[in-house]
Amino acid sequence: MNWYVAKLVFRVISGDGDHQAQFDEQLRLISADNELVAYEKANRIGHANQDSFKNIEKQTVKWQFIDVAELNQLGELTDGAELYYNIHETPDADLYIAWAHHKSALLGIRN
């Protein structure tokens, strides 16, 4: 059995959809014998997790599954193993670093 990380992409549509497009990217851990089985399993998970509900303004909010955008086989699962990476290019390094520190602070677990 192999382990894979699948990136599932959902479109988030509120009300009539007359708003800036929103997408939810989710990383899912998949156990499968091979890449094809992992893709099929991730695809089923994506379809099964489509959802809709009414927000506080009584608008329907819908999570629409788009596709499995990435599928990466993992090596051995060990403490500290890399599961995913993404390289960002930005014209403002200081702004990106400030954003990373802000996200970390929101975790609320620093001493």
PDB file of C-alpha atoms in Angstrom:
ATOM      1  CA  MET A   1       0.000   0.000   0.000  1.00  0.00           C
ATOM      2  CA  ASN A   2       1.263   3.500  -0.884  1.00  0.00           C
ATOM      3  CA  TRP A   3       0.427   6.927   0.509  1.00  0.00           C
ATOM      4  CA  TYR A   4      -0.449   9.916  -1.661  1.00  0.00           C
ATOM      5  CA  VAL A   5      -1.300  13.562  -1.057  1.00  0.00           C
ATOM      6  CA  ALA A   6      -4.131  14.726  -3.311  1.00  0.00           C
ATOM      7  CA  LYS A   7      -5.095  18.364  -3.811  1.00  0.00           C
ATOM      8  CA  LEU A   8      -8.863  18.624  -4.251  1.00  0.00           C
ATOM      9  CA  VAL A   9     -10.267  21.866  -5.652  1.00  0.00           C
ATOM     10  CA  PHE A  10     -13.775  23.083  -4.853  1.00  0.00           C
ATOM     11  CA  ARG A  11     -15.521  26.219  -6.081  1.00  0.00           C
ATOM     12  CA  VAL A  12     -17.392  28.088  -3.367  1.00  0.00           C
ATOM     13  CA  ILE A  13     -20.523  29.760  -4.730  1.00  0.00           C
ATOM     14  CA  SER A  14     -22.641  32.039  -2.544  1.00  0.00           C
ATOM     15  CA  GLY A  15     -26.168  33.000  -3.588  1.00  0.00           C
ATOM     16  CA  ASP A  16     -26.384  33.647  -7.316  1.00  0.00           C
ATOM     17  CA  GLY A  17     -22.594  33.572  -7.664  1.00  0.00           C
ATOM     18  CA  ASP A  18     -22.339  37.305  -8.375  1.00  0.00           C
ATOM     19  CA  HIS A  19     -19.078  37.707  -6.446  1.00  0.00           C
ATOM     20  CA  GLN A  20     -15.363  37.266  -6.937  1.00  0.00           C
ATOM     21  CA  ALA A  21     -14.662  33.604  -7.661  1.00  0.00           C
ATOM     22  CA  GLN A  22     -13.641  31.634  -4.556  1.00  0.00           C
ATOM     23  CA  PHE A  23     -11.896  28.277  -4.534  1.00  0.00           C
ATOM     24  CA  ASP A  24     -11.143  25.936  -1.637  1.00  0.00           C
ATOM     25  CA  GLU A  25      -7.992  23.836  -2.073  1.00  0.00           C
ATOM     26  CA  GLN A  26      -7.819  20.828   0.250  1.00  0.00           C
ATOM     27  CA  LEU A  27      -4.924  18.426   0.762  1.00  0.00           C
ATOM     28  CA  ARG A  28      -6.108  14.876   1.468  1.00  0.00           C
ATOM     29  CA  LEU A  29      -4.086  11.838   2.532  1.00  0.00           C
ATOM     30  CA  ILE A  30      -4.909   8.847   0.315  1.00  0.00           C
ATOM     31  CA  SER A  31      -3.921   5.200   0.782  1.00  0.00           C
ATOM     32  CA  ALA A  32      -3.887   3.196  -2.458  1.00  0.00           C
ATOM     33  CA  ASP A  33      -2.052   0.443  -4.333  1.00  0.00           C
ATOM     34  CA  ASN A  34      -1.124   2.712  -7.255  1.00  0.00           C
ATOM     35  CA  GLU A  35      -1.541   6.197  -8.713  1.00  0.00           C
ATOM     36  CA  LEU A  36      -4.675   5.381 -10.722  1.00  0.00           C
ATOM     37  CA  VAL A  37      -6.449   3.937  -7.676  1.00  0.00           C
ATOM     38  CA  ALA A  38      -5.333   6.963  -5.608  1.00  0.00           C
ATOM     39  CA  TYR A  39      -6.728   9.350  -8.239  1.00  0.00           C
ATOM     40  CA  GLU A  40     -10.039   7.500  -8.421  1.00  0.00           C
ATOM     41  CA  LYS A  41     -10.305   7.449  -4.626  1.00  0.00           C
ATOM     42  CA  ALA A  42      -9.497  11.172  -4.362  1.00  0.00           C
ATOM     43  CA  ASN A  43     -12.083  11.908  -7.059  1.00  0.00           C
ATOM     44  CA  ARG A  44     -14.752   9.965  -5.129  1.00  0.00           C
ATOM     45  CA  ILE A  45     -13.833  11.837  -1.940  1.00  0.00           C
ATOM     46  CA  GLY A  46     -14.179  15.145  -3.782  1.00  0.00           C
ATOM     47  CA  HIS A  47     -17.617  14.288  -5.118  1.00  0.00           C
ATOM     48  CA  ALA A  48     -18.740  12.956  -1.730  1.00  0.00           C
ATOM     49  CA  ASN A  49     -17.692  16.201  -0.020  1.00  0.00           C
ATOM     50  CA  GLN A  50     -19.699  18.562  -2.197  1.00  0.00           C
ATOM     51  CA  ASP A  51     -22.045  20.401   0.110  1.00  0.00           C
ATOM     52  CA  SER A  52     -24.460  23.283   0.403  1.00  0.00           C
ATOM     53  CA  PHE A  53     -26.026  25.188   3.284  1.00  0.00           C
ATOM     54  CA  LYS A  54     -27.828  28.450   4.042  1.00  0.00           C
ATOM     55  CA  ASN A  55     -25.646  31.245   5.396  1.00  0.00           C
ATOM     56  CA  ILE A  56     -26.717  33.877   7.914  1.00  0.00           C
ATOM     57  CA  GLU A  57     -28.160  35.960   5.045  1.00  0.00           C
ATOM     58  CA  LYS A  58     -30.300  32.968   3.955  1.00  0.00           C
ATOM     59  CA  GLN A  59     -28.257  32.557   0.762  1.00  0.00           C
ATOM     60  CA  THR A  60     -27.316  29.099  -0.429  1.00  0.00           C
ATOM     61  CA  VAL A  61     -23.564  28.521  -0.189  1.00  0.00           C
ATOM     62  CA  LYS A  62     -22.364  25.637  -2.314  1.00  0.00           C
ATOM     63  CA  TRP A  63     -19.044  23.732  -2.391  1.00  0.00           C
ATOM     64  CA  GLN A  64     -18.798  22.379  -5.963  1.00  0.00           C
ATOM     65  CA  PHE A  65     -16.068  19.810  -6.598  1.00  0.00           C
ATOM     66  CA  ILE A  66     -13.919  20.797  -9.578  1.00  0.00           C
ATOM     67  CA  ASP A  67     -11.171  18.171  -9.834  1.00  0.00           C
ATOM     68  CA  VAL A  68      -8.113  16.491  -8.358  1.00  0.00           C
ATOM     69  CA  ALA A  69      -5.510  19.120  -9.238  1.00  0.00           C
ATOM     70  CA  GLU A  70      -2.397  17.371  -7.892  1.00  0.00           C
ATOM     71  CA  LEU A  71      -1.473  13.873  -6.773  1.00  0.00           C
ATOM     72  CA  ASN A  72       1.909  13.143  -5.199  1.00  0.00           C
ATOM     73  CA  GLN A  73       3.167   9.849  -3.861  1.00  0.00           C
ATOM     74  CA  LEU A  74       4.763  10.069  -0.435  1.00  0.00           C
ATOM     75  CA  GLY A  75       7.848   8.259   0.692  1.00  0.00           C
ATOM     76  CA  GLU A  76       8.096   6.679   4.108  1.00  0.00           C
ATOM     77  CA  LEU A  77       5.890   8.345   6.710  1.00  0.00           C
ATOM     78  CA  THR A  78       8.296   9.516   9.383  1.00  0.00           C
ATOM     79  CA  ASP A  79       8.319  12.375  11.860  1.00  0.00           C
ATOM     80  CA  GLY A  80       8.985  15.580   9.947  1.00  0.00           C
ATOM     81  CA  ALA A  81       8.488  14.002   6.494  1.00  0.00           C
ATOM     82  CA  GLU A  82       7.674  16.486   3.725  1.00  0.00           C
ATOM     83  CA  LEU A  83       4.076  16.073   2.610  1.00  0.00           C
ATOM     84  CA  TYR A  84       3.687  18.995   0.241  1.00  0.00           C
ATOM     85  CA  TYR A  85       5.533  22.028  -1.016  1.00  0.00           C
ATOM     86  CA  ASN A  86       4.724  25.045  -3.130  1.00  0.00           C
ATOM     87  CA  ILE A  87       7.203  27.665  -4.303  1.00  0.00           C
ATOM     88  CA  HIS A  88       5.918  31.254  -4.268  1.00  0.00           C
ATOM     89  CA  GLU A  89       7.356  34.114  -6.284  1.00  0.00           C
ATOM     90  CA  THR A  90       6.436  37.588  -5.110  1.00  0.00           C
ATOM     91  CA  PRO A  91       7.505  41.118  -5.930  1.00  0.00           C
ATOM     92  CA  ASP A  92       7.461  42.003  -2.201  1.00  0.00           C
ATOM     93  CA  ALA A  93       9.434  39.579  -0.017  1.00  0.00           C
ATOM     94  CA  ASP A  94       8.808  41.581   3.170  1.00  0.00           C
ATOM     95  CA  LEU A  95       5.026  41.472   2.635  1.00  0.00           C
ATOM     96  CA  TYR A  96       5.105  37.682   2.125  1.00  0.00           C
ATOM     97  CA  ILE A  97       7.239  37.197   5.255  1.00  0.00           C
ATOM     98  CA  ALA A  98       4.851  39.398   7.262  1.00  0.00           C
ATOM     99  CA  TRP A  99       1.928  37.323   5.964  1.00  0.00           C
ATOM    100  CA  ALA A 100       3.671  34.071   7.048  1.00  0.00           C
ATOM    101  CA  HIS A 101       4.323  35.477  10.538  1.00  0.00           C
ATOM    102  CA  HIS A 102       0.703  36.650  10.775  1.00  0.00           C
ATOM    103  CA  LYS A 103      -0.631  33.199   9.796  1.00  0.00           C
ATOM    104  CA  SER A 104       1.652  31.598  12.391  1.00  0.00           C
ATOM    105  CA  ALA A 105       0.457  33.996  15.092  1.00  0.00           C
ATOM    106  CA  LEU A 106      -3.157  33.078  14.306  1.00  0.00           C
ATOM    107  CA  LEU A 107      -2.364  29.511  15.402  1.00  0.00           C
ATOM    108  CA  GLY A 108      -2.246  30.867  18.940  1.00  0.00           C
ATOM    109  CA  ILE A 109       0.263  28.297  20.186  1.00  0.00           C
ATOM    110  CA  ARG A 110       3.435  30.334  20.523  1.00  0.00           C
ATOM    111  CA  ASN A 111       5.015  31.008  23.896  1.00  0.00           C
TER     112      ASN A 111
END
